[in-house]
Coordinates of C-alpha atoms in Angstrom, one line a residue:
Chain Z
M1054 CA -24.3 -11.4 1.6
N1055 CA -23.7 -7.6 1.6
E1056 CA -24.7 -5.3 4.5
E1057 CA -26.7 -1.9 3.1
P1058 CA -24.2 0.8 3.4
Y1059 CA -24.9 3.4 6.1
L1060 CA -25.6 6.8 4.5
P1061 CA -23.6 9.2 6.6
P1062 CA -24.7 12.4 8.0
R1063 CA -23.1 15.2 6.5
E1064 CA -20.6 17.6 8.2
P1065 CA -20.7 21.2 8.2
G1066 CA -19.0 22.6 5.1
E1067 CA -19.1 19.4 3.4
G1068 CA -21.1 19.3 0.2
P1069 CA -23.2 16.7 -1.1
A1070 CA -21.5 13.3 -2.1
G1071 CA -19.5 13.8 -5.2
T1072 CA -19.1 17.4 -5.1
A1073 CA -15.7 19.2 -4.9
S1074 CA -15.8 19.9 -1.3
S1075 CA -16.8 16.5 -0.7
C1076 CA -13.7 15.3 -2.2
L1077 CA -11.7 17.7 -0.3
W1078 CA -12.9 16.9 3.0
T1079 CA -12.5 13.5 2.3
L1080 CA -8.9 14.0 0.9
W1081 CA -8.3 16.2 4.1
I1082 CA -9.6 13.2 6.7
W1083 CA -7.3 10.8 5.0
F1084 CA -4.2 12.8 4.1
G1085 CA -4.6 15.9 6.2
P1086 CA -2.6 14.4 9.4
T1087 CA 0.1 13.1 6.7
L1088 CA 1.1 16.9 6.5
V1089 CA 0.2 18.1 10.1
V1090 CA 1.7 15.5 12.1
P1091 CA 5.3 16.1 11.0
F1092 CA 4.9 19.9 11.6
I1093 CA 3.6 19.3 15.1
F1094 CA 6.7 17.0 15.6
L1095 CA 9.0 19.7 14.0
F1096 CA 7.3 22.3 16.4
T1097 CA 7.7 20.3 19.6
A1098 CA 11.1 18.6 18.7
A1099 CA 12.5 19.8 21.8
V1100 CA 10.0 18.0 23.9
L1101 CA 9.1 14.7 22.0
P1102 CA 6.4 13.3 24.8
L1103 CA 4.7 16.9 23.8
G1104 CA 4.7 16.0 20.5
V1105 CA 3.3 12.5 20.5
L1106 CA 0.5 13.4 22.8
L1107 CA -0.4 16.4 20.7
S1108 CA -0.4 14.0 17.5
I1109 CA -2.3 11.4 18.9
G1110 CA -4.8 13.8 20.2
F1111 CA -5.0 15.4 16.8
L1112 CA -5.5 12.0 15.2
I1113 CA -8.4 11.1 17.5
L1114 CA -10.2 14.3 17.1
M1115 CA -9.9 13.9 13.2
G1116 CA -11.0 10.2 13.5
S1117 CA -14.0 11.2 15.7
F1118 CA -15.0 14.0 13.5
S1119 CA -14.5 11.9 10.3
V1120 CA -14.7 8.2 10.4
G1121 CA -16.5 7.7 13.3
R1122 CA -19.3 9.8 12.6
K1123 CA -19.4 9.1 8.8
M1124 CA -19.6 5.3 8.8
G1125 CA -20.6 4.1 12.3
K1126 CA -24.1 4.8 14.3
E1127 CA -22.9 7.5 17.2
G1128 CA -22.4 5.8 20.6
T1129 CA -21.7 2.3 19.3
R1130 CA -18.7 0.2 19.6
A1131 CA -18.4 0.2 15.8
E1132 CA -17.8 4.0 16.0
A1133 CA -14.9 3.8 18.6
W1134 CA -13.4 0.9 16.9
R1135 CA -13.3 2.6 13.5
V1136 CA -11.7 5.7 15.3
L1137 CA -9.2 3.4 16.5
L1138 CA -8.4 1.8 13.4
Y1139 CA -7.9 5.1 11.9
V1140 CA -5.7 6.3 14.4
V1141 CA -3.3 2.9 14.1
L1142 CA -3.6 3.2 10.3
Q1143 CA -2.4 6.9 10.3
I1144 CA 0.4 6.2 13.1
V1145 CA 1.6 3.3 10.9
W1146 CA 1.3 5.3 7.5
I1147 CA 2.8 8.8 8.6
P1148 CA 6.4 7.8 9.5
L1149 CA 6.9 5.2 6.5
F1150 CA 5.6 7.9 3.8
S1151 CA 7.6 10.4 5.6
F1152 CA 10.8 8.6 5.5
A1153 CA 10.2 7.8 1.8
V1154 CA 9.6 11.4 0.9
L1155 CA 12.4 12.7 2.9
W1156 CA 14.7 10.1 1.1
G1157 CA 13.7 11.3 -2.1
I1158 CA 13.7 14.7 -1.5
C1159 CA 16.8 15.0 0.4
A1160 CA 18.7 12.6 -2.0
I1161 CA 20.4 11.2 1.1
N1162 CA 23.0 8.4 0.1
G1163 CA 22.3 5.0 1.3
G1164 CA 18.8 4.3 0.5
M1165 CA 17.7 1.1 -1.4
K1166 CA 14.1 0.4 -3.2
I1167 CA 14.1 -3.2 -4.3
Chain E
M161 CA 27.9 2.1 -3.3
P162 CA 24.0 2.1 -2.7
P163 CA 21.8 4.2 -5.1
I164 CA 20.9 7.6 -3.8
G165 CA 17.4 9.1 -3.4
S166 CA 16.0 10.9 -6.1
P167 CA 13.2 13.7 -6.3
L168 CA 11.6 11.8 -9.3
Y169 CA 11.2 8.8 -7.3
V170 CA 9.1 10.8 -4.9
L171 CA 7.3 12.2 -7.7
C172 CA 6.2 8.8 -9.0
L173 CA 5.4 7.5 -5.5
V174 CA 3.1 10.5 -5.0
A175 CA 1.7 10.1 -8.5
G176 CA 0.9 6.5 -7.8
I177 CA -0.7 7.1 -4.3
A178 CA -3.0 9.8 -5.8
F179 CA -3.9 7.8 -8.8
G180 CA -5.1 5.1 -6.2
A181 CA -6.7 7.5 -3.9
F182 CA -8.5 9.5 -6.6
F183 CA -10.1 6.4 -7.8
W184 CA -11.1 5.2 -4.3
L185 CA -12.6 8.5 -3.2
R186 CA -14.7 8.5 -6.3
Q187 CA -15.9 4.9 -5.5
S188 CA -16.4 6.3 -2.2
R189 CA -19.6 8.2 -3.3
H190 CA -21.7 5.0 -3.6
D191 CA -19.9 3.3 -0.4
P192 CA -18.5 5.4 2.6
A193 CA -16.5 2.4 3.6
L194 CA -14.2 2.4 0.9
P195 CA -11.9 5.1 2.0
L196 CA -11.0 3.3 5.3
I197 CA -10.5 0.3 3.3
Y198 CA -8.2 1.8 0.9
F199 CA -6.4 3.3 3.6
G200 CA -5.8 0.1 5.4
G201 CA -4.5 -1.2 2.3
L202 CA -2.2 1.6 1.8
A203 CA -0.6 1.8 5.3
F204 CA -0.2 -2.0 5.5
A205 CA 1.7 -2.0 1.8
F206 CA 4.1 0.4 3.2
L207 CA 4.6 -1.6 6.5
G208 CA 4.8 -4.7 4.6
A209 CA 7.0 -3.3 2.0
K210 CA 9.6 -2.1 4.9
L211 CA 9.4 -5.8 6.9
A212 CA 10.0 -7.4 3.5
F213 CA 13.2 -5.3 3.1
L214 CA 14.6 -5.7 6.5
F215 CA 13.9 -9.6 6.4
A216 CA 15.3 -9.9 2.7
E217 CA 18.7 -7.8 3.5
G218 CA 18.2 -5.1 5.9
W219 CA 19.9 -7.3 8.4
L220 CA 22.8 -7.5 6.3
H221 CA 23.5 -4.3 6.9
L222 CA 23.8 -4.3 10.5
G223 CA 27.4 -3.2 11.0
H224 CA 26.9 -0.6 8.0
P225 CA 27.8 3.2 9.2
D226 CA 24.8 4.3 7.2
R227 CA 22.5 1.6 8.4
W228 CA 19.7 3.8 9.6
T229 CA 19.5 5.6 6.3
I230 CA 19.3 2.1 4.9
W231 CA 16.5 0.9 7.3
L232 CA 14.4 3.8 7.0
S233 CA 14.7 4.4 3.1
G234 CA 14.5 0.4 2.2
K235 CA 11.4 -1.0 1.1
S236 CA 10.0 -3.9 -1.2
V237 CA 7.0 -4.4 -3.5
M238 CA 7.2 -8.1 -2.4
G239 CA 6.2 -6.7 0.9
A240 CA 3.8 -4.1 -0.3
L241 CA 1.6 -6.4 -1.9
P242 CA 1.0 -9.3 0.9
G243 CA 1.0 -6.4 3.4
G244 CA -1.6 -4.3 1.5
W245 CA -3.7 -7.5 1.0
L246 CA -3.5 -8.2 4.8
G247 CA -4.3 -4.7 5.6
V248 CA -7.5 -4.6 3.7
E249 CA -8.4 -7.8 5.0
I250 CA -8.0 -6.7 8.7
V251 CA -10.0 -3.3 8.2
K252 CA -13.0 -5.3 6.1
K253 CA -12.9 -7.6 9.0
A254 CA -12.8 -5.4 11.9
I255 CA -15.8 -3.1 10.2
G256 CA -17.7 -6.2 9.1
Y257 CA -17.5 -5.4 5.0
R258 CA -18.3 -8.5 3.2
A259 CA -18.0 -7.2 -0.4
I260 CA -15.2 -8.2 -2.7
T261 CA -12.8 -5.4 -3.3
G262 CA -10.0 -7.3 -4.9
D263 CA -11.1 -7.0 -8.6
R264 CA -10.9 -3.0 -8.1
F265 CA -7.7 -3.5 -6.2
A266 CA -5.9 -5.4 -9.0
L267 CA -6.8 -3.2 -11.6
L268 CA -5.1 -0.3 -9.7
I269 CA -1.7 -2.1 -8.7
P270 CA 0.2 -2.1 -12.2
V271 CA 0.3 1.5 -12.8
P272 CA 1.6 2.7 -9.4
L273 CA 4.3 -0.1 -9.7
M274 CA 5.1 1.0 -13.2
L275 CA 5.6 4.6 -11.7
G276 CA 7.8 3.0 -8.7
R277 CA 9.8 1.4 -11.3
I278 CA 10.2 4.6 -13.2
G279 CA 11.4 6.0 -10.1
C280 CA 13.9 3.1 -9.5
L281 CA 15.3 3.9 -13.2
S282 CA 15.8 7.6 -12.2
A283 CA 17.3 6.5 -8.8
G284 CA 19.5 3.7 -10.4
C285 CA 18.6 0.9 -8.0
C286 CA 17.0 -2.6 -8.4
G287 CA 19.3 -3.3 -11.3
G288 CA 20.1 -6.9 -12.9
I289 CA 23.2 -9.0 -12.8
P290 CA 26.0 -8.6 -15.3
C291 CA 25.7 -10.8 -18.3
S292 CA 27.2 -10.9 -21.9
F293 CA 25.5 -7.6 -23.0
G294 CA 26.1 -5.7 -20.0
N295 CA 23.7 -5.5 -16.8
W296 CA 20.3 -7.3 -17.1
P297 CA 17.6 -4.6 -17.7
A298 CA 15.7 -6.0 -14.6
V299 CA 13.6 -2.7 -14.1
P300 CA 12.3 -2.7 -17.7
V301 CA 11.5 -6.0 -17.6
E302 CA 9.5 -5.4 -14.6
I303 CA 7.6 -2.8 -16.3
A304 CA 6.9 -5.0 -19.1
F305 CA 5.6 -7.6 -16.7
Q306 CA 3.3 -4.8 -15.3
I307 CA 1.9 -3.6 -18.4
T308 CA 1.1 -7.3 -19.6
A309 CA -0.5 -7.9 -16.3
L310 CA -2.6 -4.6 -16.7
S311 CA -3.8 -5.8 -20.3
A312 CA -4.7 -8.9 -18.9
L313 CA -6.5 -7.9 -16.1
I314 CA -8.3 -5.3 -18.4
W315 CA -9.4 -7.8 -20.4
M316 CA -10.4 -10.1 -17.9
N317 CA -12.6 -7.4 -16.3
H318 CA -14.0 -6.6 -19.8
R319 CA -15.1 -10.1 -20.6
G320 CA -16.1 -11.2 -17.0
I321 CA -13.6 -13.7 -16.5
C322 CA -12.9 -15.0 -13.1
R323 CA -14.7 -12.2 -11.2
G324 CA -13.7 -11.9 -7.8
Q325 CA -10.5 -13.5 -8.2
H326 CA -8.5 -11.3 -10.0
F327 CA -6.3 -9.8 -7.3
H328 CA -5.4 -13.4 -6.4
L329 CA -4.7 -14.1 -9.9
Y330 CA -2.3 -11.1 -10.0
L331 CA -0.5 -12.3 -7.0
I332 CA 0.0 -15.5 -8.1
G333 CA 1.4 -14.3 -11.6
Y334 CA 3.8 -11.8 -10.1
G335 CA 5.2 -13.9 -7.4
I336 CA 5.9 -16.7 -9.9
F337 CA 7.4 -13.9 -12.1
R338 CA 9.4 -12.4 -9.4
A339 CA 10.5 -15.8 -8.0
L340 CA 12.2 -16.5 -11.3
H341 CA 13.3 -12.9 -12.1
E342 CA 15.0 -12.8 -8.6
F343 CA 17.8 -15.2 -10.2
L344 CA 18.6 -12.4 -12.7
R345 CA 18.5 -9.4 -10.2
S346 CA 21.6 -7.9 -8.2
T347 CA 19.9 -8.8 -4.8
P348 CA 21.8 -10.8 -1.9
K349 CA 20.9 -14.3 -1.8
P350 CA 21.8 -15.4 1.9
F351 CA 19.3 -18.2 2.2
L352 CA 20.8 -21.3 0.4
G353 CA 21.5 -19.4 -2.7
L354 CA 17.8 -17.6 -2.5
S355 CA 17.1 -14.0 -1.9
G356 CA 14.5 -13.1 0.8
Y357 CA 12.6 -11.7 -2.0
Q358 CA 12.2 -15.2 -3.6
I359 CA 11.1 -16.6 -0.3
L360 CA 8.3 -14.0 0.1
A361 CA 7.5 -14.5 -3.6
L362 CA 6.9 -18.0 -3.1
A363 CA 5.1 -17.5 0.1
T364 CA 2.7 -15.0 -1.5
V365 CA 2.1 -17.5 -4.3
V366 CA 0.8 -20.2 -1.8
A367 CA -1.4 -18.0 0.2
A368 CA -3.0 -16.4 -3.1
W369 CA -3.4 -19.9 -4.3
A370 CA -4.8 -20.9 -1.1
A371 CA -7.5 -17.8 -1.1
F372 CA -8.2 -18.5 -4.8
R373 CA -9.4 -21.9 -4.0
A374 CA -11.3 -21.0 -0.9
R375 CA -13.1 -18.3 -2.9
R376 CA -13.9 -21.0 -5.5
R377 CA -15.1 -23.6 -2.8
A378 CA -17.2 -20.8 -1.2
E379 CA -18.9 -19.9 -4.5
A380 CA -19.6 -23.4 -5.2
S381 CA -21.2 -23.8 -2.0
C382 CA -23.5 -20.8 -2.8

């Protein structure tokens, strides 16, 4: 039995569902951190804990402004759970994707794809 | 010498991800939970791909001077598929999403995998064993499998055959193909003459078959 989908409140600057601004917003939510987090690490390379702290803070902020509000009812466990899922998935995704891209772009020796 | 990285490979990788993202973002107009499920599949597919590589052959490079480069760049489709499947199921369970998503996922998989294999051709990796006419064309054979699978999935979708089971069927098909094709690929076979990818392929077939039967039973009891 399917649950009725929760219709989310729109964020400021986000257009109606299906419009270009809505698509860009969704792309930014999911793939924006893939671009931003490596830059945070680049600029804080000398102070690694600061980079980690800033990155996680940024991801929590992105998560709570997007998946938390978009799909959960505010203040519920579901919202916090979704934000946590968002942060964990981004933490898994960003380094793995970054290394794959770095390997290809730099054409460094020694990689294997099976 | 291990193959070198290729910018075309990156282009194919990004194109494959963009292909999936475009489809899922379009679908999310009707269902806002779908991007989270898609992203769960994507992240766990990458994680699974890495773990599969480390299990199958990453550990063989323990003493290699370039081991970190090898470990960081190595990945396998044979881990990406079960990994992505697990990711989707974890996210669905976590957010209480009960609708079937496998049919939509199944249709999306062959195209990025074909793109990935085109990347393999450009990087010169994932080749076959030497045989009478040169090296076995492992990558073109994989691409041919994906084209066949995509055609079958489109046909099944169009005819409404085995609804809700397409992803399971794809996993069973690819797992069997991969377990057999692995004998013709130049991968290390450290597990009693079998490669780690063969073991993963067989495990995937068993898991997908169990999921296929479980869903069939659940549908019969409705």
